mmCIF file of C-alpha atoms in Angstrom:
data_model
loop_
_atom_site.group_PDB
_atom_site.id
_atom_site.type_symbol
_atom_site.label_atom_id
_atom_site.label_comp_id
_atom_site.label_asym_id
_atom_site.label_seq_id
_atom_site.Cartn_x
_atom_site.Cartn_y
_atom_site.Cartn_z
ATOM 1 C CA MET A 1 -44.684 -53.547 -40.439
ATOM 2 C CA ALA A 2 -45.739 -52.823 -44.104
ATOM 3 C CA THR A 3 -48.851 -54.052 -45.279
ATOM 4 C CA ILE A 4 -50.084 -54.685 -48.750
ATOM 5 C CA LEU A 5 -53.577 -52.845 -50.101
ATOM 6 C CA ASN A 6 -56.027 -55.243 -51.889
ATOM 7 C CA LEU A 7 -58.299 -53.399 -54.134
ATOM 8 C CA ASN A 8 -60.137 -56.483 -55.416
ATOM 9 C CA GLN A 9 -63.796 -56.929 -54.586
ATOM 10 C CA ASN A 10 -65.624 -60.025 -54.180
ATOM 11 C CA ARG A 11 -67.082 -60.198 -57.432
ATOM 12 C CA ALA A 12 -68.851 -63.136 -59.064
ATOM 13 C CA VAL A 13 -67.942 -63.634 -62.968
ATOM 14 C CA ASP A 14 -68.860 -66.336 -65.486
ATOM 15 C CA VAL A 15 -66.479 -68.235 -67.608
ATOM 16 C CA ASN A 16 -65.845 -65.200 -69.972
ATOM 17 C CA GLY A 17 -65.021 -62.794 -66.981
ATOM 18 C CA ILE A 18 -68.046 -60.815 -67.194
ATOM 19 C CA ALA A 19 -69.771 -60.060 -63.917
ATOM 20 C CA ALA A 20 -72.871 -62.242 -62.757
ATOM 21 C CA PRO A 21 -75.527 -60.020 -61.478
ATOM 22 C CA GLY A 22 -77.442 -61.241 -58.621
ATOM 23 C CA ALA A 23 -74.945 -64.193 -58.218
ATOM 24 C CA LEU A 24 -75.849 -66.584 -55.217
ATOM 25 C CA ALA A 25 -73.101 -67.796 -52.748
ATOM 26 C CA TYR A 26 -73.608 -70.864 -50.627
ATOM 27 C CA PHE A 27 -71.017 -71.638 -47.611
ATOM 28 C CA TYR A 28 -70.353 -75.066 -46.109
ATOM 29 C CA ARG A 29 -68.004 -76.783 -43.772
ATOM 30 C CA SER A 30 -64.952 -78.020 -45.713
ATOM 31 C CA GLY A 31 -65.558 -81.372 -47.179
ATOM 32 C CA THR A 32 -69.334 -81.401 -46.471
ATOM 33 C CA ASN A 33 -72.741 -80.090 -47.457
ATOM 34 C CA THR A 34 -73.417 -78.781 -44.038
ATOM 35 C CA ALA A 35 -74.222 -75.143 -44.105
ATOM 36 C CA LYS A 36 -71.655 -72.647 -42.677
ATOM 37 C CA ILE A 37 -72.841 -69.559 -41.183
ATOM 38 C CA VAL A 38 -71.211 -66.400 -42.548
ATOM 39 C CA TYR A 39 -71.577 -62.889 -40.913
ATOM 40 C CA SER A 40 -71.793 -59.332 -42.258
ATOM 41 C CA ASP A 41 -69.913 -57.719 -39.505
ATOM 42 C CA PRO A 42 -66.109 -58.289 -38.020
ATOM 43 C CA ALA A 43 -67.459 -59.224 -34.673
ATOM 44 C CA CYS A 44 -69.332 -61.810 -36.291
ATOM 45 C CA THR A 45 -72.604 -60.775 -34.508
ATOM 46 C CA THR A 46 -74.930 -60.447 -37.565
ATOM 47 C CA PRO A 47 -75.239 -63.670 -40.019
ATOM 48 C CA HIS A 48 -75.541 -63.359 -43.618
ATOM 49 C CA PRO A 49 -78.833 -64.907 -45.244
ATOM 50 C CA THR A 50 -78.472 -68.047 -47.226
ATOM 51 C CA PRO A 51 -77.975 -67.872 -49.996
ATOM 52 C CA LEU A 52 -75.966 -64.694 -49.890
ATOM 53 C CA ALA A 53 -76.857 -62.652 -53.181
ATOM 54 C CA ALA A 54 -74.480 -60.337 -54.997
ATOM 55 C CA ASP A 55 -75.818 -56.897 -56.222
ATOM 56 C CA GLY A 56 -76.275 -55.877 -59.797
ATOM 57 C CA ALA A 57 -72.717 -55.562 -60.675
ATOM 58 C CA GLY A 58 -71.925 -59.291 -59.117
ATOM 59 C CA VAL A 59 -70.326 -57.912 -55.797
ATOM 60 C CA PHE A 60 -70.702 -59.395 -52.698
ATOM 61 C CA PRO A 61 -70.836 -57.793 -49.410
ATOM 62 C CA PRO A 62 -67.967 -58.315 -46.787
ATOM 63 C CA ILE A 63 -68.030 -61.749 -45.561
ATOM 64 C CA TYR A 64 -66.650 -62.691 -42.072
ATOM 65 C CA THR A 65 -66.083 -65.965 -40.274
ATOM 66 C CA LEU A 66 -65.305 -67.132 -36.714
ATOM 67 C CA GLY A 67 -62.043 -68.832 -38.136
ATOM 68 C CA ASP A 68 -63.299 -71.947 -36.547
ATOM 69 C CA GLY A 69 -62.407 -74.502 -39.423
ATOM 70 C CA ASP A 70 -62.153 -74.444 -43.325
ATOM 71 C CA ILE A 71 -64.995 -73.393 -45.676
ATOM 72 C CA ARG A 72 -66.378 -74.646 -49.089
ATOM 73 C CA VAL A 73 -68.072 -72.316 -51.066
ATOM 74 C CA ARG A 74 -70.368 -72.706 -54.059
ATOM 75 C CA ILE A 75 -71.412 -69.796 -56.393
ATOM 76 C CA THR A 76 -74.201 -69.622 -59.082
ATOM 77 C CA THR A 77 -75.829 -67.646 -61.176
ATOM 78 C CA ALA A 78 -79.250 -65.884 -60.113
ATOM 79 C CA ALA A 79 -80.780 -68.604 -62.198
ATOM 80 C CA GLY A 80 -79.000 -71.314 -60.025
ATOM 81 C CA ALA A 81 -76.418 -72.196 -62.635
ATOM 82 C CA VAL A 82 -72.926 -73.056 -61.055
ATOM 83 C CA LEU A 83 -70.232 -70.638 -61.983
ATOM 84 C CA ALA A 84 -67.109 -71.927 -63.681
ATOM 85 C CA GLY A 85 -64.481 -72.717 -61.046
ATOM 86 C CA TYR A 86 -66.801 -73.457 -58.434
ATOM 87 C CA PRO A 87 -67.118 -74.863 -55.769
ATOM 88 C CA ILE A 88 -63.922 -74.245 -54.272
ATOM 89 C CA ASP A 89 -62.885 -76.175 -51.172
ATOM 90 C CA PRO A 90 -61.408 -74.696 -48.924
ATOM 91 C CA VAL A 91 -61.736 -71.117 -49.914
ATOM 92 C CA GLN A 92 -58.863 -68.840 -48.919
ATOM 93 C CA LEU A 93 -59.202 -67.110 -45.433
ATOM 94 C CA VAL A 94 -57.815 -63.439 -44.754
ATOM 95 C CA SER A 95 -57.571 -62.569 -41.273
ATOM 96 C CA THR A 96 -58.670 -59.117 -40.447
ATOM 97 C CA ASP A 97 -55.885 -58.577 -37.876
ATOM 98 C CA ASN A 98 -53.249 -57.713 -40.284
ATOM 99 C CA VAL A 99 -49.921 -57.852 -37.873
ATOM 100 C CA GLY A 100 -48.190 -60.389 -36.255
ATOM 101 C CA ALA A 101 -49.148 -64.237 -35.535
ATOM 102 C CA ALA A 102 -52.698 -63.768 -35.126
ATOM 103 C CA GLY A 103 -53.141 -63.616 -38.627
ATOM 104 C CA VAL A 104 -51.349 -66.862 -39.461
ATOM 105 C CA SER A 105 -53.516 -69.837 -39.436
ATOM 106 C CA PHE A 106 -52.685 -73.041 -37.351
ATOM 107 C CA ARG A 107 -54.124 -76.452 -37.584
ATOM 108 C CA PRO A 108 -55.624 -77.744 -34.557
ATOM 109 C CA THR A 109 -54.363 -80.512 -32.712
ATOM 110 C CA GLU A 110 -55.510 -82.207 -29.450
ATOM 111 C CA ALA A 111 -52.781 -80.534 -27.239
ATOM 112 C CA VAL A 112 -53.051 -77.299 -28.956
ATOM 113 C CA PRO A 113 -56.914 -76.733 -30.143
ATOM 114 C CA GLU A 114 -56.089 -73.175 -31.475
ATOM 115 C CA LYS A 115 -56.718 -71.891 -34.922
ATOM 116 C CA THR A 116 -54.012 -69.022 -35.172
ATOM 117 C CA VAL A 117 -50.505 -69.205 -34.450
ATOM 118 C CA GLN A 118 -50.593 -66.370 -31.830
ATOM 119 C CA LYS A 119 -53.151 -68.626 -29.953
ATOM 120 C CA ALA A 120 -51.158 -71.529 -30.225
ATOM 121 C CA ILE A 121 -48.297 -69.987 -28.780
ATOM 122 C CA GLU A 122 -50.159 -68.744 -25.833
ATOM 123 C CA ARG A 123 -51.843 -72.459 -25.497
ATOM 124 C CA VAL A 124 -48.251 -73.987 -25.586
ATOM 125 C CA GLN A 125 -46.890 -71.446 -22.835
ATOM 126 C CA ALA A 126 -50.065 -72.492 -20.640
ATOM 127 C CA ASN A 127 -49.294 -76.154 -21.268
ATOM 128 C CA ILE A 128 -45.743 -75.626 -20.005
ATOM 129 C CA LEU A 129 -46.806 -74.180 -16.812
ATOM 130 C CA ALA A 130 -49.650 -76.229 -16.020
ATOM 131 C CA PRO A 131 -47.439 -79.360 -14.913
ATOM 132 C CA LEU A 132 -45.245 -76.721 -12.723
ATOM 133 C CA ALA A 133 -48.518 -75.647 -11.070
ATOM 134 C CA ASP A 134 -49.419 -79.244 -10.173
ATOM 135 C CA PHE A 135 -46.005 -79.110 -7.891
ATOM 136 C CA GLY A 136 -46.821 -75.900 -6.526
ATOM 137 C CA LEU A 137 -44.205 -74.038 -8.694
ATOM 138 C CA GLY A 138 -46.732 -71.793 -10.369
ATOM 139 C CA VAL A 139 -45.251 -68.521 -11.891
ATOM 140 C CA THR A 140 -48.025 -66.569 -9.871
ATOM 141 C CA GLY A 141 -50.311 -67.382 -7.077
ATOM 142 C CA ASN A 142 -49.951 -69.826 -4.061
ATOM 143 C CA ALA A 143 -48.827 -73.324 -3.804
ATOM 144 C CA THR A 144 -51.463 -75.947 -2.840
ATOM 145 C CA LEU A 145 -52.398 -75.643 0.764
ATOM 146 C CA LEU A 146 -51.659 -78.890 2.533
ATOM 147 C CA SER A 147 -54.153 -79.358 5.555
ATOM 148 C CA ASN A 148 -52.507 -82.285 7.305
ATOM 149 C CA ILE A 149 -48.695 -82.065 7.029
ATOM 150 C CA ASP A 150 -48.412 -85.821 8.274
ATOM 151 C CA ASN A 151 -50.307 -86.984 5.178
ATOM 152 C CA ILE A 152 -48.211 -89.672 3.359
ATOM 153 C CA GLU A 153 -50.677 -89.948 0.495
ATOM 154 C CA ILE A 154 -49.547 -86.905 -1.342
ATOM 155 C CA ALA A 155 -47.868 -86.393 -4.598
ATOM 156 C CA SER A 156 -44.235 -84.878 -4.599
ATOM 157 C CA GLY A 157 -43.992 -81.300 -4.778
ATOM 158 C CA VAL A 158 -44.104 -77.986 -3.126
ATOM 159 C CA TYR A 159 -47.020 -77.114 -0.903
ATOM 160 C CA ARG A 160 -47.823 -74.472 1.934
ATOM 161 C CA TYR A 161 -49.284 -74.564 5.335
ATOM 162 C CA ASN A 162 -51.078 -71.925 7.387
ATOM 163 C CA GLY A 163 -52.741 -71.685 10.697
ATOM 164 C CA ASP A 164 -55.630 -74.200 9.618
ATOM 165 C CA SER A 165 -53.264 -76.921 9.042
ATOM 166 C CA TYR A 166 -52.503 -79.556 11.530
ATOM 167 C CA GLY A 167 -50.084 -82.468 12.055
ATOM 168 C CA THR A 168 -46.777 -82.704 13.773
ATOM 169 C CA PHE A 169 -44.882 -79.349 13.468
ATOM 170 C CA PRO A 170 -41.239 -78.892 14.558
ATOM 171 C CA THR A 171 -41.134 -78.198 18.181
ATOM 172 C CA GLY A 172 -41.857 -74.263 18.933
ATOM 173 C CA LEU A 173 -43.159 -73.665 15.520
ATOM 174 C CA VAL A 174 -46.239 -71.769 15.325
ATOM 175 C CA PRO A 175 -48.015 -72.448 11.936
ATOM 176 C CA ASP A 176 -50.258 -69.335 12.131
ATOM 177 C CA ALA A 177 -47.741 -67.293 9.960
ATOM 178 C CA GLY A 178 -47.810 -70.058 7.280
ATOM 179 C CA GLY A 179 -44.946 -71.305 5.272
ATOM 180 C CA LEU A 180 -43.635 -73.864 2.602
ATOM 181 C CA ILE A 181 -43.538 -77.535 2.574
ATOM 182 C CA GLN A 182 -41.309 -79.631 0.096
ATOM 183 C CA PHE A 183 -42.268 -83.150 -0.055
ATOM 184 C CA TRP A 184 -40.178 -85.594 -2.220
ATOM 185 C CA ARG A 185 -41.248 -88.880 -2.515
ATOM 186 C CA VAL A 186 -38.589 -92.063 -2.932
ATOM 187 C CA SER A 187 -41.505 -94.600 -2.911
ATOM 188 C CA ALA A 188 -44.872 -95.140 -1.400
ATOM 189 C CA ASN A 189 -43.659 -95.322 2.208
ATOM 190 C CA ALA A 190 -40.137 -93.428 1.979
ATOM 191 C CA ALA A 191 -39.930 -89.875 1.461
ATOM 192 C CA LEU A 192 -37.965 -86.305 2.584
ATOM 193 C CA MET A 193 -40.199 -83.352 3.992
ATOM 194 C CA THR A 194 -38.646 -79.911 4.504
ATOM 195 C CA LEU A 195 -40.482 -77.169 6.093
ATOM 196 C CA SER A 196 -39.738 -73.334 6.069
ATOM 197 C CA ALA A 197 -41.551 -70.944 8.175
ATOM 198 C CA VAL A 198 -42.428 -67.619 6.721
ATOM 199 C CA GLY A 199 -39.898 -64.927 7.729
ATOM 200 C CA SER A 200 -37.309 -67.625 8.819
ATOM 201 C CA ARG A 201 -34.249 -69.208 6.855
ATOM 202 C CA ARG A 202 -34.206 -72.326 9.052
ATOM 203 C CA GLN A 203 -34.821 -75.458 7.323
ATOM 204 C CA HIS A 204 -36.500 -78.342 9.144
ATOM 205 C CA VAL A 205 -36.211 -81.827 7.963
ATOM 206 C CA ARG A 206 -37.779 -85.069 8.604
ATOM 207 C CA VAL A 207 -37.647 -88.451 6.798
ATOM 208 C CA LEU A 208 -40.486 -90.901 6.049
ATOM 209 C CA ALA A 209 -39.257 -94.539 6.520
ATOM 210 C CA GLY A 210 -41.671 -97.527 6.309
ATOM 211 C CA GLY A 211 -44.688 -95.390 6.168
ATOM 212 C CA GLU A 212 -43.774 -93.686 9.507
ATOM 213 C CA TRP A 213 -42.611 -90.146 9.979
ATOM 214 C CA GLY A 214 -39.295 -89.683 11.964
ATOM 215 C CA ALA A 215 -38.576 -86.799 14.313
ATOM 216 C CA TRP A 216 -37.906 -83.161 12.940
ATOM 217 C CA ALA A 217 -34.440 -81.859 12.781
ATOM 218 C CA TRP A 218 -33.223 -78.467 11.350
ATOM 219 C CA LEU A 219 -30.211 -77.799 9.435
ATOM 220 C CA MET A 220 -27.487 -75.708 11.061
ATOM 221 C CA GLN A 221 -26.969 -72.209 9.446
ATOM 222 C CA SER A 222 -24.047 -69.632 9.932
ATOM 223 C CA SER A 223 -26.534 -67.417 12.001
ATOM 224 C CA ASP A 224 -27.061 -70.288 14.519
ATOM 225 C CA THR A 225 -24.176 -68.877 16.732
ATOM 226 C CA ALA A 226 -23.908 -68.601 20.438
ATOM 227 C CA THR A 227 -21.981 -65.921 22.745
ATOM 228 C CA ASP A 228 -18.544 -66.630 23.886
ATOM 229 C CA ALA A 229 -19.917 -66.807 27.372
ATOM 230 C CA ILE A 230 -22.370 -69.524 26.427
ATOM 231 C CA TRP A 231 -19.472 -71.395 24.967
ATOM 232 C CA ALA A 232 -17.250 -70.638 28.134
ATOM 233 C CA ALA A 233 -19.954 -72.091 30.539
ATOM 234 C CA GLY A 234 -20.580 -75.012 28.586
ATOM 235 C CA THR A 235 -24.017 -75.908 30.049
ATOM 236 C CA SER A 236 -26.234 -75.030 27.050
ATOM 237 C CA GLU A 237 -27.643 -77.994 25.156
ATOM 238 C CA THR A 238 -28.791 -75.941 21.986
ATOM 239 C CA PRO A 239 -26.585 -76.774 19.147
ATOM 240 C CA ALA A 240 -24.782 -73.695 17.840
ATOM 241 C CA VAL A 241 -22.400 -73.029 14.961
ATOM 242 C CA LEU A 242 -18.628 -72.914 16.190
ATOM 243 C CA SER A 243 -16.309 -70.101 15.238
ATOM 244 C CA PRO A 244 -12.610 -69.997 15.861
ATOM 245 C CA LYS A 245 -13.192 -67.420 18.414
ATOM 246 C CA SER A 246 -15.945 -69.310 20.160
ATOM 247 C CA LEU A 247 -13.591 -72.282 20.308
ATOM 248 C CA LYS A 248 -10.883 -70.319 21.825
ATOM 249 C CA ALA A 249 -13.259 -69.008 24.463
ATOM 250 C CA ALA A 250 -14.672 -72.416 25.219
ATOM 251 C CA LYS A 251 -11.104 -74.119 25.505
ATOM 252 C CA GLY A 252 -9.881 -71.267 27.919
ATOM 253 C CA ALA A 253 -12.986 -71.461 30.057
ATOM 254 C CA ASP A 254 -12.098 -73.247 33.370
ATOM 255 C CA ASP A 255 -14.661 -72.752 36.197
ATOM 256 C CA ARG A 256 -12.863 -75.482 38.314
ATOM 257 C CA VAL A 257 -11.719 -74.211 41.785
ATOM 258 C CA TRP A 258 -9.267 -75.047 44.660
ATOM 259 C CA SER A 259 -10.487 -76.747 47.743
ATOM 260 C CA VAL A 260 -8.749 -78.062 50.559
ATOM 261 C CA VAL A 261 -10.203 -81.422 51.324
ATOM 262 C CA THR A 262 -7.461 -82.605 54.068
ATOM 263 C CA ALA A 263 -10.390 -83.483 56.589
ATOM 264 C CA ASP A 264 -12.368 -85.361 54.058
ATOM 265 C CA ARG A 265 -9.588 -87.490 52.642
ATOM 266 C CA ALA A 266 -7.619 -90.309 54.330
ATOM 267 C CA ARG A 267 -4.638 -92.673 53.203
ATOM 268 C CA ASN A 268 -5.320 -96.189 52.112
ATOM 269 C CA ILE A 269 -8.848 -95.441 50.585
ATOM 270 C CA ASN A 270 -10.029 -95.290 47.043
ATOM 271 C CA TYR A 271 -11.751 -92.049 45.795
ATOM 272 C CA GLN A 272 -13.504 -91.530 42.457
ATOM 273 C CA ASN A 273 -13.530 -88.346 40.174
ATOM 274 C CA ALA A 274 -17.132 -87.966 39.636
ATOM 275 C CA THR A 275 -17.128 -84.321 38.583
ATOM 276 C CA GLY A 276 -17.284 -85.357 34.705
ATOM 277 C CA ARG A 277 -14.004 -83.630 34.026
ATOM 278 C CA THR A 278 -10.482 -83.928 34.851
ATOM 279 C CA ILE A 279 -9.420 -82.614 38.398
ATOM 280 C CA GLN A 280 -5.905 -81.890 39.692
ATOM 281 C CA VAL A 281 -4.698 -83.154 43.156
ATOM 282 C CA ILE A 282 -1.931 -81.972 45.360
ATOM 283 C CA ILE A 283 -0.814 -84.074 48.432
ATOM 284 C CA GLN A 284 1.651 -82.891 51.086
ATOM 285 C CA MET A 285 2.887 -85.211 53.239
ATOM 286 C CA GLY A 286 5.107 -84.822 56.341
ATOM 287 C CA VAL A 287 8.826 -85.290 56.704
ATOM 288 C CA ASN A 288 10.475 -88.699 56.403
ATOM 289 C CA VAL A 289 7.238 -90.159 55.210
ATOM 290 C CA SER A 290 7.094 -92.686 52.407
ATOM 291 C CA GLY A 291 4.179 -93.874 49.973
ATOM 292 C CA ASP A 292 2.606 -94.540 46.723
ATOM 293 C CA ILE A 293 -0.156 -92.658 44.654
ATOM 294 C CA LEU A 294 -2.144 -95.071 42.743
ATOM 295 C CA CYS A 295 -4.596 -94.202 39.849
ATOM 296 C CA GLY A 296 -7.022 -96.145 37.330
ATOM 297 C CA ALA A 297 -10.204 -96.581 35.582
ATOM 298 C CA SER A 298 -10.864 -99.149 37.801
ATOM 299 C CA SER A 299 -10.751 -99.523 41.680
ATOM 300 C CA THR A 300 -9.415 -102.935 41.319
ATOM 301 C CA THR A 301 -6.583 -102.108 38.690
ATOM 302 C CA MET A 302 -4.971 -99.081 39.788
ATOM 303 C CA ALA A 303 -1.478 -98.600 38.889
ATOM 304 C CA THR A 304 1.188 -96.837 40.897
ATOM 305 C CA ILE A 305 2.116 -93.390 39.250
ATOM 306 C CA CYS A 306 4.459 -92.252 41.892
ATOM 307 C CA SER A 307 6.279 -93.758 44.455
ATOM 308 C CA VAL A 308 8.264 -91.892 47.078
ATOM 309 C CA GLY A 309 10.650 -92.924 49.914
ATOM 310 C CA ASP A 310 11.274 -89.855 51.992
ATOM 311 C CA TRP A 311 9.225 -87.078 50.840
ATOM 312 C CA ASP A 312 10.518 -84.425 53.153
ATOM 313 C CA GLY A 313 7.640 -82.213 52.994
ATOM 314 C CA TRP A 314 7.597 -81.946 49.270
ATOM 315 C CA PRO A 315 3.999 -81.772 47.513
ATOM 316 C CA VAL A 316 3.174 -84.138 44.928
ATOM 317 C CA THR A 317 0.785 -83.064 42.097
ATOM 318 C CA PHE A 318 -1.216 -85.321 39.550
ATOM 319 C CA ASP A 319 -4.310 -85.397 37.413
ATOM 320 C CA VAL A 320 -7.299 -87.752 37.439
ATOM 321 C CA PRO A 321 -9.307 -88.249 34.222
ATOM 322 C CA PRO A 322 -13.280 -88.247 34.676
ATOM 323 C CA GLY A 323 -14.528 -91.399 36.496
ATOM 324 C CA HIS A 324 -11.107 -92.669 37.374
ATOM 325 C CA TYR A 325 -9.930 -93.783 40.856
ATOM 326 C CA TYR A 326 -7.098 -92.548 43.023
ATOM 327 C CA ARG A 327 -5.477 -93.180 46.255
ATOM 328 C CA ILE A 328 -2.600 -92.550 48.637
ATOM 329 C CA THR A 329 -0.944 -95.468 50.344
ATOM 330 C CA SER A 330 1.540 -94.091 53.013
ATOM 331 C CA THR A 331 3.141 -94.439 56.504
ATOM 332 C CA ALA A 332 1.382 -91.478 57.882
ATOM 333 C CA ALA A 333 -1.731 -89.211 56.968
ATOM 334 C CA PRO A 334 -1.276 -86.325 54.637
ATOM 335 C CA VAL A 335 -0.371 -83.091 55.997
ATOM 336 C CA ARG A 336 -2.354 -81.163 53.334
ATOM 337 C CA TRP A 337 -4.660 -82.404 50.461
ATOM 338 C CA SER A 338 -6.080 -80.079 47.918
ATOM 339 C CA GLU A 339 -8.004 -80.429 44.693
ATOM 340 C CA PHE A 340 -8.510 -78.379 41.732
ATOM 341 C CA ARG A 341 -12.060 -79.434 40.536
#
C-alpha cells in the first residue's frame, strides 16, 4: 500500500505568512476551555508543557495525543496575541499508524465506544459473540457448568456437566467423564432437555411439564443393534434397531418343542394355552370313534372347529392362539395327544 510523504512542519505564521518565533500553543478538549494534555513521544508517556513554545523559526516539536477525543488548539505570538485563523476546533488528527483501518477515526457510540475503525470492527465482533457465549455457544472455551441438572430456573442454552454435577442422570450414565446438556424452554414450566456424554453419540432426552421432570429416554441410532441370536431368542427387553436380516432371523426362530401329553390330557375337559404363543395340537383317536374339537377365546364360548363321525385312527391337527381354550368331546379317550409348544 503506497503512502504520501508530508514535508510540512508544524510552523506558526502570522497573517502575512511570516514565521512567528516563540509562538505559544494551547490545547483544549473540543468545544471547551478544558486543557488537554498532549505528548512529545508516540507512546504518549511524556507530556508537553503548557503552553507549548515554538522555536526561533516558529516550528513546534512533534505533538502526539491519545486519540481519545477531538482537540481545540489556540496559537498566539510570544507576546500573547492570537494568530490569525486560530483557534481551530477541531484540529485535524493524523494517526501514526499509516496502514489500514487503525488510521481511520471512528465516532464512539454507546454500543461501540472506540476511536478508530479497526477498534470498532474488533468491538462489533466481540459484541456479536457475547450473546452466543451466554448460550454456551462461544467460539472457544467451555460452555457454562451446570451444577444441578434438575434445576428448572435456568435460561435456554447449552451447558456442560462434570463429575461434580448432581441431579437425576439417565440410568447407567456416570457423570464423571462429563458432557453437554441442551436446555430449550417453552415456558416457565415446560422445557426440553437433551444430554450427550463425552465419547458417546447417544442422545438422552427428557421433558419438563408442569414444573416436573419426566423420565429419561434415549433416541435410537443405527448403531443400537442386536445379534441375530438375540433376536431369535426373543428374551431381551433392551430396545434395538431392526435390520431386514435380523427380522428374518426373528421370524425364523422357533424354540417350541414337541411333547407327548397323552397322560396329561383327557376328553371333555377344557385346556388353556398359557404359553404366550401359538401352539399346535395333534390328537389321534381309535378306530370308529366320533367326536368334536372345540376352541375359543373363552371357555364358555368355544366353537366346534372339527367334527368327525368315524375317525378310523386318522390324526387331527389344529392351532391354538395364546390364551385360547381347547377341548375334545369324543366317545372314547384319545390314543395319542401331542402338542408343539
